[in-house]
GROMACS .gro file of N, CA, C and O in nm:
model
  480
    1UNK      N    1   7.505   6.585  16.435
    1UNK     CA    2   7.362   6.604  16.437
    1UNK      C    3   7.324   6.713  16.537
    1UNK      O    4   7.387   6.726  16.642
    2UNK      N    5   7.223   6.789  16.503
    2UNK     CA    6   7.171   6.892  16.591
    2UNK      C    7   7.031   6.852  16.634
    2UNK      O    8   6.950   6.807  16.552
    3UNK      N    9   7.002   6.867  16.761
    3UNK     CA   10   6.870   6.835  16.813
    3UNK      C   11   6.818   6.950  16.898
    3UNK      O   12   6.893   7.016  16.968
    4UNK      N   13   6.686   6.968  16.891
    4UNK     CA   14   6.616   7.060  16.979
    4UNK      C   15   6.517   6.978  17.060
    4UNK      O   16   6.437   6.903  17.002
    5UNK      N   17   6.522   6.992  17.191
    5UNK     CA   18   6.434   6.915  17.278
    5UNK      C   19   6.357   7.011  17.368
    5UNK      O   20   6.417   7.089  17.443
    6UNK      N   21   6.223   7.004  17.357
    6UNK     CA   22   6.137   7.090  17.438
    6UNK      C   23   6.095   7.019  17.566
    6UNK      O   24   6.090   6.896  17.572
    7UNK      N   25   6.058   7.100  17.664
    7UNK     CA   26   6.000   7.048  17.788
    7UNK      C   27   5.912   7.155  17.848
    7UNK      O   28   5.922   7.273  17.811
    8UNK      N   29   5.823   7.112  17.938
    8UNK     CA   30   5.745   7.207  18.014
    8UNK      C   31   5.599   7.220  17.976
    8UNK      O   32   5.526   7.296  18.040
    9UNK      N   33   5.554   7.148  17.876
    9UNK     CA   34   5.414   7.156  17.841
    9UNK      C   35   5.326   7.086  17.944
    9UNK      O   36   5.376   7.025  18.039
   10UNK      N   37   5.196   7.097  17.926
   10UNK     CA   38   5.105   7.030  18.018
   10UNK      C   39   4.966   7.089  18.014
   10UNK      O   40   4.930   7.163  17.921
   11UNK      N   41   4.889   7.057  18.116
   11UNK     CA   42   4.751   7.102  18.129
   11UNK      C   43   4.743   7.208  18.238
   11UNK      O   44   4.797   7.188  18.348
   12UNK      N   45   4.678   7.319  18.208
   12UNK     CA   46   4.665   7.427  18.305
   12UNK      C   47   4.528   7.492  18.289
   12UNK      O   48   4.470   7.489  18.178
   13UNK      N   49   4.476   7.547  18.396
   13UNK     CA   50   4.350   7.618  18.388
   13UNK      C   51   4.369   7.757  18.329
   13UNK      O   52   4.478   7.815  18.339
   14UNK      N   53   4.263   7.809  18.271
   14UNK     CA   54   4.268   7.945  18.217
   14UNK      C   55   4.311   8.042  18.327
   14UNK      O   56   4.268   8.032  18.442
   15UNK      N   57   4.398   8.134  18.287
   15UNK     CA   58   4.454   8.229  18.384
   15UNK      C   59   4.584   8.183  18.446
   15UNK      O   60   4.652   8.263  18.512
   16UNK      N   61   4.618   8.058  18.425
   16UNK     CA   62   4.739   8.003  18.484
   16UNK      C   63   4.863   8.031  18.400
   16UNK      O   64   4.857   8.103  18.300
   17UNK      N   65   4.973   7.971  18.443
   17UNK     CA   66   5.102   7.994  18.379
   17UNK      C   67   5.173   7.863  18.351
   17UNK      O   68   5.153   7.763  18.422
   18UNK      N   69   5.255   7.865  18.249
   18UNK     CA   70   5.344   7.754  18.216
   18UNK      C   71   5.473   7.814  18.161
   18UNK      O   72   5.472   7.922  18.101
   19UNK      N   73   5.583   7.740  18.179
   19UNK     CA   74   5.709   7.781  18.120
   19UNK      C   75   5.762   7.667  18.034
   19UNK      O   76   5.780   7.555  18.082
   20UNK      N   77   5.784   7.698  17.906
   20UNK     CA   78   5.842   7.603  17.814
   20UNK      C   79   5.992   7.628  17.802
   20UNK      O   80   6.036   7.744  17.805
   21UNK      N   81   6.065   7.520  17.788
   21UNK     CA   82   6.209   7.531  17.767
   21UNK      C   83   6.250   7.447  17.648
   21UNK      O   84   6.185   7.346  17.617
   22UNK      N   85   6.357   7.488  17.584
   22UNK     CA   86   6.409   7.416  17.468
   22UNK      C   87   6.560   7.421  17.472
   22UNK      O   88   6.618   7.530  17.487
   23UNK      N   89   6.621   7.306  17.460
   23UNK     CA   90   6.767   7.298  17.462
   23UNK      C   91   6.817   7.246  17.328
   23UNK      O   92   6.770   7.141  17.280
   24UNK      N   93   6.911   7.318  17.271
   24UNK     CA   94   6.975   7.274  17.147
   24UNK      C   95   7.105   7.203  17.181
   24UNK      O   96   7.181   7.250  17.267
   25UNK      N   97   7.128   7.091  17.117
   25UNK     CA   98   7.250   7.014  17.144
   25UNK      C   99   7.304   6.954  17.016
   25UNK      O  100   7.237   6.951  16.913
   26UNK      N  101   7.427   6.906  17.023
   26UNK     CA  102   7.490   6.844  16.908
   26UNK      C  103   7.605   6.927  16.857
   26UNK      O  104   7.662   7.011  16.927
   27UNK      N  105   7.637   6.906  16.731
   27UNK     CA  106   7.753   6.972  16.669
   27UNK      C  107   7.713   7.111  16.619
   27UNK      O  108   7.693   7.132  16.501
   28UNK      N  109   7.704   7.203  16.713
   28UNK     CA  110   7.658   7.339  16.684
   28UNK      C  111   7.776   7.434  16.675
   28UNK      O  112   7.858   7.440  16.766
   29UNK      N  113   7.781   7.508  16.566
   29UNK     CA  114   7.882   7.613  16.551
   29UNK      C  115   7.828   7.745  16.605
   29UNK      O  116   7.896   7.813  16.682
   30UNK      N  117   7.707   7.780  16.564
   30UNK     CA  118   7.646   7.904  16.612
   30UNK      C  119   7.495   7.897  16.596
   30UNK      O  120   7.443   7.820  16.515
   31UNK      N  121   7.426   7.976  16.677
   31UNK     CA  122   7.281   7.985  16.670
   31UNK      C  123   7.243   8.130  16.650
   31UNK      O  124   7.284   8.216  16.727
   32UNK      N  125   7.162   8.156  16.547
   32UNK     CA  126   7.114   8.291  16.524
   32UNK      C  127   6.982   8.309  16.598
   32UNK      O  128   6.978   8.316  16.720
   33UNK      N  129   6.875   8.316  16.528
   33UNK     CA  130   6.746   8.333  16.593
   33UNK      C  131   6.692   8.203  16.652
   33UNK      O  132   6.721   8.094  16.601
   34UNK      N  133   6.618   8.215  16.759
   34UNK     CA  134   6.545   8.102  16.815
   34UNK      C  135   6.402   8.148  16.839
   34UNK      O  136   6.377   8.267  16.861
   35UNK      N  137   6.311   8.054  16.836
   35UNK     CA  138   6.173   8.096  16.852
   35UNK      C  139   6.080   7.984  16.889
   35UNK      O  140   6.120   7.867  16.899
   36UNK      N  141   5.956   8.023  16.913
   36UNK     CA  142   5.849   7.929  16.943
   36UNK      C  143   5.736   7.948  16.844
   36UNK      O  144   5.697   8.063  16.813
   37UNK      N  145   5.684   7.839  16.794
   37UNK     CA  146   5.569   7.836  16.707
   37UNK      C  147   5.465   7.744  16.770
   37UNK      O  148   5.496   7.664  16.857
   38UNK      N  149   5.342   7.755  16.725
   38UNK     CA  150   5.239   7.665  16.775
   38UNK      C  151   5.143   7.627  16.664
   38UNK      O  152   5.127   7.700  16.567
   39UNK      N  153   5.084   7.512  16.683
   39UNK     CA  154   4.987   7.463  16.587
   39UNK      C  155   4.869   7.401  16.661
   39UNK      O  156   4.885   7.302  16.733
   40UNK      N  157   4.753   7.463  16.644
   40UNK     CA  158   4.631   7.411  16.703
   40UNK      C  159   4.565   7.316  16.604
   40UNK      O  160   4.590   7.324  16.483
   41UNK      N  161   4.480   7.226  16.652
   41UNK     CA  162   4.414   7.131  16.562
   41UNK      C  163   4.339   7.201  16.450
   41UNK      O  164   4.263   7.296  16.475
   42UNK      N  165   4.364   7.158  16.328
   42UNK     CA  166   4.295   7.214  16.213
   42UNK      C  167   4.345   7.350  16.168
   42UNK      O  168   4.287   7.410  16.077
   43UNK      N  169   4.453   7.396  16.229
   43UNK     CA  170   4.506   7.528  16.192
   43UNK      C  171   4.651   7.516  16.148
   43UNK      O  172   4.719   7.416  16.176
   44UNK      N  173   4.699   7.618  16.080
   44UNK     CA  174   4.838   7.621  16.037
   44UNK      C  175   4.929   7.658  16.153
   44UNK      O  176   4.886   7.723  16.249
   45UNK      N  177   5.052   7.614  16.140
   45UNK     CA  178   5.152   7.652  16.240
   45UNK      C  179   5.174   7.803  16.234
   45UNK      O  180   5.185   7.861  16.125
   46UNK      N  181   5.180   7.867  16.352
   46UNK     CA  182   5.197   8.011  16.355
   46UNK      C  183   5.309   8.051  16.450
   46UNK      O  184   5.338   7.982  16.548
   47UNK      N  185   5.368   8.166  16.420
   47UNK     CA  186   5.473   8.219  16.505
   47UNK      C  187   5.414   8.267  16.637
   47UNK      O  188   5.310   8.334  16.639
   48UNK      N  189   5.481   8.235  16.746
   48UNK     CA  190   5.442   8.286  16.878
   48UNK      C  191   5.538   8.397  16.920
   48UNK      O  192   5.497   8.507  16.954
   49UNK      N  193   5.669   8.364  16.919
   49UNK     CA  194   5.769   8.461  16.961
   49UNK      C  195   5.905   8.419  16.908
   49UNK      O  196   5.932   8.300  16.894
   50UNK      N  197   5.989   8.518  16.878
   50UNK     CA  198   6.124   8.491  16.835
   50UNK      C  199   6.220   8.583  16.908
   50UNK      O  200   6.181   8.690  16.954
   51UNK      N  201   6.345   8.540  16.917
   51UNK     CA  202   6.448   8.618  16.983
   51UNK      C  203   6.579   8.599  16.907
   51UNK      O  204   6.616   8.487  16.871
   52UNK      N  205   6.647   8.709  16.881
   52UNK     CA  206   6.775   8.702  16.811
   52UNK      C  207   6.887   8.670  16.909
   52UNK      O  208   6.868   8.672  17.032
   53UNK      N  209   7.004   8.644  16.856
   53UNK     CA  210   7.119   8.616  16.942
   53UNK      C  211   7.154   8.738  17.027
   53UNK      O  212   7.212   8.724  17.135
   54UNK      N  213   7.116   8.855  16.979
   54UNK     CA  214   7.142   8.977  17.055
   54UNK      C  215   7.035   9.012  17.154
   54UNK      O  216   7.049   9.109  17.230
   55UNK      N  217   6.927   8.935  17.154
   55UNK     CA  218   6.821   8.956  17.253
   55UNK      C  219   6.701   9.035  17.205
   55UNK      O  220   6.607   9.058  17.283
   56UNK      N  221   6.698   9.073  17.079
   56UNK     CA  222   6.579   9.140  17.026
   56UNK      C  223   6.466   9.040  17.013
   56UNK      O  224   6.488   8.925  16.972
   57UNK      N  225   6.345   9.085  17.046
   57UNK     CA  226   6.231   8.995  17.047
   57UNK      C  227   6.117   9.046  16.959
   57UNK      O  228   6.107   9.165  16.931
   58UNK      N  229   6.033   8.951  16.920
   58UNK     CA  230   5.913   8.985  16.846
   58UNK      C  231   5.805   8.886  16.886
   58UNK      O  232   5.834   8.766  16.903
   59UNK      N  233   5.683   8.934  16.901
   59UNK     CA  234   5.573   8.849  16.948
   59UNK      C  235   5.453   8.858  16.855
   59UNK      O  236   5.427   8.962  16.794
   60UNK      N  237   5.378   8.752  16.850
   60UNK     CA  238   5.247   8.757  16.786
   60UNK      C  239   5.158   8.850  16.866
   60UNK      O  240   5.168   8.855  16.990
   61UNK      N  241   5.070   8.921  16.799
   61UNK     CA  242   4.983   9.015  16.868
   61UNK      C  243   4.899   8.945  16.975
   61UNK      O  244   4.871   9.003  17.080
   62UNK      N  245   4.863   8.821  16.948
   62UNK     CA  246   4.774   8.749  17.039
   62UNK      C  247   4.839   8.715  17.173
   62UNK      O  248   4.769   8.681  17.268
   63UNK      N  249   4.972   8.722  17.182
   63UNK     CA  250   5.039   8.686  17.306
   63UNK      C  251   5.115   8.802  17.370
   63UNK      O  252   5.170   8.786  17.479
   64UNK      N  253   5.116   8.916  17.305
   64UNK     CA  254   5.189   9.031  17.360
   64UNK      C  255   5.135   9.068  17.498
   64UNK      O  256   5.015   9.073  17.519
   65UNK      N  257   5.228   9.091  17.589
   65UNK     CA  258   5.189   9.127  17.724
   65UNK      C  259   5.162   9.008  17.814
   65UNK      O  260   5.148   9.024  17.936
   66UNK      N  261   5.153   8.889  17.756
   66UNK     CA  262   5.126   8.768  17.836
   66UNK      C  263   5.244   8.670  17.832
   66UNK      O  264   5.271   8.600  17.931
   67UNK      N  265   5.312   8.661  17.718
   67UNK     CA  266   5.422   8.567  17.701
   67UNK      C  267   5.554   8.643  17.696
   67UNK      O  268   5.561   8.756  17.645
   68UNK      N  269   5.659   8.580  17.747
   68UNK     CA  270   5.792   8.637  17.742
   68UNK      C  271   5.891   8.531  17.696
   68UNK      O  272   5.899   8.422  17.755
   69UNK      N  273   5.966   8.565  17.591
   69UNK     CA  274   6.069   8.474  17.540
   69UNK      C  275   6.204   8.521  17.592
   69UNK      O  276   6.230   8.641  17.603
   70UNK      N  277   6.288   8.425  17.626
   70UNK     CA  278   6.424   8.456  17.671
   70UNK      C  279   6.516   8.344  17.626
   70UNK      O  280   6.471   8.236  17.588
   71UNK      N  281   6.646   8.372  17.630
   71UNK     CA  282   6.741   8.269  17.590
   71UNK      C  283   6.869   8.282  17.670
   71UNK      O  284   6.901   8.390  17.721
   72UNK      N  285   6.940   8.170  17.679
   72UNK     CA  286   7.070   8.166  17.743
   72UNK      C  287   7.167   8.119  17.636
   72UNK      O  288   7.171   8.000  17.603
   73UNK      N  289   7.243   8.211  17.580
   73UNK     CA  290   7.331   8.175  17.469
   73UNK      C  291   7.441   8.078  17.512
   73UNK      O  292   7.484   7.994  17.433
   74UNK      N  293   7.485   8.087  17.636
   74UNK     CA  294   7.592   7.998  17.684
   74UNK      C  295   7.544   7.854  17.693
   74UNK      O  296   7.623   7.760  17.676
   75UNK      N  297   7.414   7.837  17.718
   75UNK     CA  298   7.359   7.702  17.735
   75UNK      C  299   7.279   7.657  17.613
   75UNK      O  300   7.225   7.547  17.612
   76UNK      N  301   7.271   7.742  17.511
   76UNK     CA  302   7.193   7.709  17.390
   76UNK      C  303   7.049   7.673  17.424
   76UNK      O  304   6.994   7.574  17.373
   77UNK      N  305   6.990   7.752  17.510
   77UNK     CA  306   6.851   7.726  17.550
   77UNK      C  307   6.764   7.848  17.522
   77UNK      O  308   6.812   7.962  17.519
   78UNK      N  309   6.637   7.822  17.501
   78UNK     CA  310   6.538   7.927  17.485
   78UNK      C  311   6.417   7.889  17.568
   78UNK      O  312   6.383   7.771  17.580
   79UNK      N  313   6.353   7.990  17.627
   79UNK     CA  314   6.241   7.966  17.715
   79UNK      C  315   6.122   8.051  17.673
   79UNK      O  316   6.138   8.157  17.611
   80UNK      N  317   6.004   8.005  17.709
   80UNK     CA  318   5.882   8.082  17.684
   80UNK      C  319   5.799   8.080  17.812
   80UNK      O  320   5.743   7.976  17.848
   81UNK      N  321   5.795   8.193  17.879
   81UNK     CA  322   5.711   8.207  17.997
   81UNK      C  323   5.573   8.251  17.951
   81UNK      O  324   5.559   8.357  17.888
   82UNK      N  325   5.473   8.171  17.983
   82UNK     CA  326   5.338   8.198  17.938
   82UNK      C  327   5.249   8.225  18.059
   82UNK      O  328   5.231   8.137  18.144
   83UNK      N  329   5.197   8.345  18.069
   83UNK     CA  330   5.110   8.385  18.178
   83UNK      C  331   4.971   8.417  18.125
   83UNK      O  332   4.952   8.438  18.005
   84UNK      N  333   4.876   8.423  18.215
   84UNK     CA  334   4.737   8.456  18.178
   84UNK      C  335   4.691   8.372  18.060
   84UNK      O  336   4.634   8.424  17.962
   85UNK      N  337   4.713   8.245  18.069
   85UNK     CA  338   4.681   8.156  17.957
   85UNK      C  339   4.531   8.151  17.932
   85UNK      O  340   4.450   8.159  18.024
   86UNK      N  341   4.498   8.136  17.803
   86UNK     CA  342   4.360   8.130  17.758
   86UNK      C  343   4.336   7.997  17.687
   86UNK      O  344   4.431   7.938  17.632
   87UNK      N  345   4.213   7.952  17.681
   87UNK     CA  346   4.185   7.827  17.609
   87UNK      C  347   4.234   7.832  17.464
   87UNK      O  348   4.276   7.729  17.410
   88UNK      N  349   4.230   7.948  17.403
   88UNK     CA  350   4.276   7.959  17.264
   88UNK      C  351   4.428   7.946  17.249
   88UNK      O  352   4.480   7.943  17.137
   89UNK      N  353   4.501   7.939  17.359
   89UNK     CA  354   4.645   7.913  17.355
   89UNK      C  355   4.673   7.762  17.343
   89UNK      O  356   4.789   7.724  17.326
   90UNK      N  357   4.571   7.682  17.353
   90UNK     CA  358   4.588   7.538  17.343
   90UNK      C  359   4.644   7.500  17.206
   90UNK      O  360   4.588   7.538  17.102
   91UNK      N  361   4.755   7.429  17.205
   91UNK     CA  362   4.822   7.392  17.081
   91UNK      C  363   4.944   7.307  17.113
   91UNK      O  364   4.982   7.293  17.230
   92UNK      N  365   5.002   7.252  17.008
   92UNK     CA  366   5.135   7.193  17.020
   92UNK      C  367   5.235   7.305  16.994
   92UNK      O  368   5.225   7.374  16.891
   93UNK      N  369   5.327   7.323  17.086
   93UNK     CA  370   5.427   7.428  17.075
   93UNK      C  371   5.560   7.369  17.029
   93UNK      O  372   5.608   7.269  17.086
   94UNK      N  373   5.617   7.431  16.927
   94UNK     CA  374   5.741   7.383  16.867
   94UNK      C  375   5.852   7.486  16.886
   94UNK      O  376   5.832   7.605  16.861
   95UNK      N  377   5.968   7.436  16.923
   95UNK     CA  378   6.087   7.519  16.931
   95UNK      C  379   6.156   7.520  16.794
   95UNK      O  380   6.158   7.418  16.723
   96UNK      N  381   6.209   7.634  16.758
   96UNK     CA  382   6.277   7.650  16.630
   96UNK      C  383   6.409   7.722  16.650
   96UNK      O  384   6.418   7.814  16.733
   97UNK      N  385   6.510   7.680  16.575
   97UNK     CA  386   6.638   7.748  16.581
   97UNK      C  387   6.700   7.761  16.444
   97UNK      O  388   6.697   7.665  16.365
   98UNK      N  389   6.755   7.878  16.416
   98UNK     CA  390   6.832   7.902  16.293
   98UNK      C  391   6.977   7.872  16.330
   98UNK      O  392   7.045   7.955  16.391
   99UNK      N  393   7.022   7.751  16.296
   99UNK     CA  394   7.147   7.699  16.351
   99UNK      C  395   7.248   7.668  16.242
   99UNK      O  396   7.214   7.608  16.139
  100UNK      N  397   7.371   7.709  16.269
  100UNK     CA  398   7.482   7.671  16.181
  100UNK      C  399   7.553   7.553  16.248
  100UNK      O  400   7.615   7.569  16.354
  101UNK      N  401   7.545   7.433  16.189
  101UNK     CA  402   7.617   7.320  16.248
  101UNK      C  403   7.767   7.333  16.221
  101UNK      O  404   7.809   7.413  16.136
  102UNK      N  405   7.846   7.255  16.292
  102UNK     CA  406   7.991   7.256  16.271
  102UNK      C  407   8.023   7.224  16.126
  102UNK      O  408   8.108   7.289  16.063
  103UNK      N  409   7.956   7.126  16.074
  103UNK     CA  410   7.972   7.089  15.933
  103UNK      C  411   7.839   7.107  15.864
  103UNK      O  412   7.741   7.043  15.899
  104UNK      N  413   7.836   7.191  15.764
  104UNK     CA  414   7.712   7.209  15.689
  104UNK      C  415   7.668   7.355  15.690
  104UNK      O  416   7.729   7.442  15.753
  105UNK      N  417   7.558   7.377  15.619
  105UNK     CA  418   7.505   7.512  15.603
  105UNK      C  419   7.403   7.544  15.712
  105UNK      O  420   7.339   7.454  15.767
  106UNK      N  421   7.385   7.671  15.743
  106UNK     CA  422   7.281   7.708  15.840
  106UNK      C  423   7.143   7.671  15.787
  106UNK      O  424   7.117   7.682  15.667
  107UNK      N  425   7.060   7.628  15.877
  107UNK     CA  426   6.921   7.598  15.838
  107UNK      C  427   6.836   7.598  15.962
  107UNK      O  428   6.885   7.606  16.075
  108UNK      N  429   6.703   7.587  15.939
  108UNK     CA  430   6.608   7.576  16.049
  108UNK      C  431   6.606   7.435  16.106
  108UNK      O  432   6.601   7.337  16.030
  109UNK      N  433   6.606   7.428  16.237
  109UNK     CA  434   6.587   7.301  16.307
  109UNK      C  435   6.462   7.315  16.394
  109UNK      O  436   6.432   7.423  16.446
  110UNK      N  437   6.393   7.202  16.411
  110UNK     CA  438   6.268   7.202  16.488
  110UNK      C  439   6.273   7.097  16.598
  110UNK      O  440   6.331   6.989  16.580
  111UNK      N  441   6.209   7.128  16.709
  111UNK     CA  442   6.190   7.029  16.812
  111UNK      C  443   6.072   6.941  16.778
  111UNK      O  444   6.003   6.961  16.678
  112UNK      N  445   6.047   6.844  16.865
  112UNK     CA  446   5.940   6.746  16.839
  112UNK      C  447   5.802   6.798  16.880
  112UNK      O  448   5.701   6.740  16.841
  113UNK      N  449   5.799   6.907  16.953
  113UNK     CA  450   5.672   6.965  16.995
  113UNK      C  451   5.633   6.924  17.136
  113UNK      O  452   5.662   6.811  17.178
  114UNK      N  453   5.566   7.014  17.206
  114UNK     CA  454   5.515   6.983  17.339
  114UNK      C  455   5.372   7.037  17.348
  114UNK      O  456   5.343   7.148  17.304
  115UNK      N  457   5.283   6.956  17.403
  115UNK     CA  458   5.141   6.992  17.409
  115UNK      C  459   5.114   7.087  17.524
  115UNK      O  460   5.157   7.062  17.639
  116UNK      N  461   5.043   7.194  17.494
  116UNK     CA  462   4.992   7.286  17.596
  116UNK      C  463   4.840   7.286  17.584
  116UNK      O  464   4.786   7.314  17.477
  117UNK      N  465   4.773   7.253  17.693
  117UNK     CA  466   4.627   7.251  17.696
  117UNK      C  467   4.579   7.343  17.807
  117UNK      O  468   4.619   7.327  17.922
  118UNK      N  469   4.494   7.437  17.770
  118UNK     CA  470   4.439   7.532  17.867
  118UNK      C  471   4.290   7.506  17.879
  118UNK      O  472   4.215   7.519  17.781
  119UNK      N  473   4.247   7.470  17.997
  119UNK     CA  474   4.106   7.439  18.020
  119UNK      C  475   4.031   7.564  18.067
  119UNK      O  476   4.087   7.649  18.137
  120UNK      N  477   3.906   7.572  18.028
  120UNK     CA  478   3.825   7.690  18.065
  120UNK      C  479   3.754   7.670  18.197
  120UNK      O  480   3.751   7.562  18.254
   0.00000   0.00000   0.00000
């Protein structure tokens, strides 16, 4: 079994910072892309940032210049440093990984989500 577990969410004032972390564990053969998505109440889940195994990154326009995604391939972890947070960043943040398990085909795995609330 493969699991993704997020940590680091919470309540912060506008202008503040939070760092989210996600650790992949289990019978993992390899991990390709990893990323963060978010879903605000009444809205569809949207991409926040992704990073390839080689370190290439891509960000949603709404977070460019404020959020930074990074990963540690040796530890199977991905992080999201969020600075200059805005109330509109409030959402449940989900970790995603394109993972090849030891047995089975590559597929997307998701974490359980962590709440980020930014107060004005």
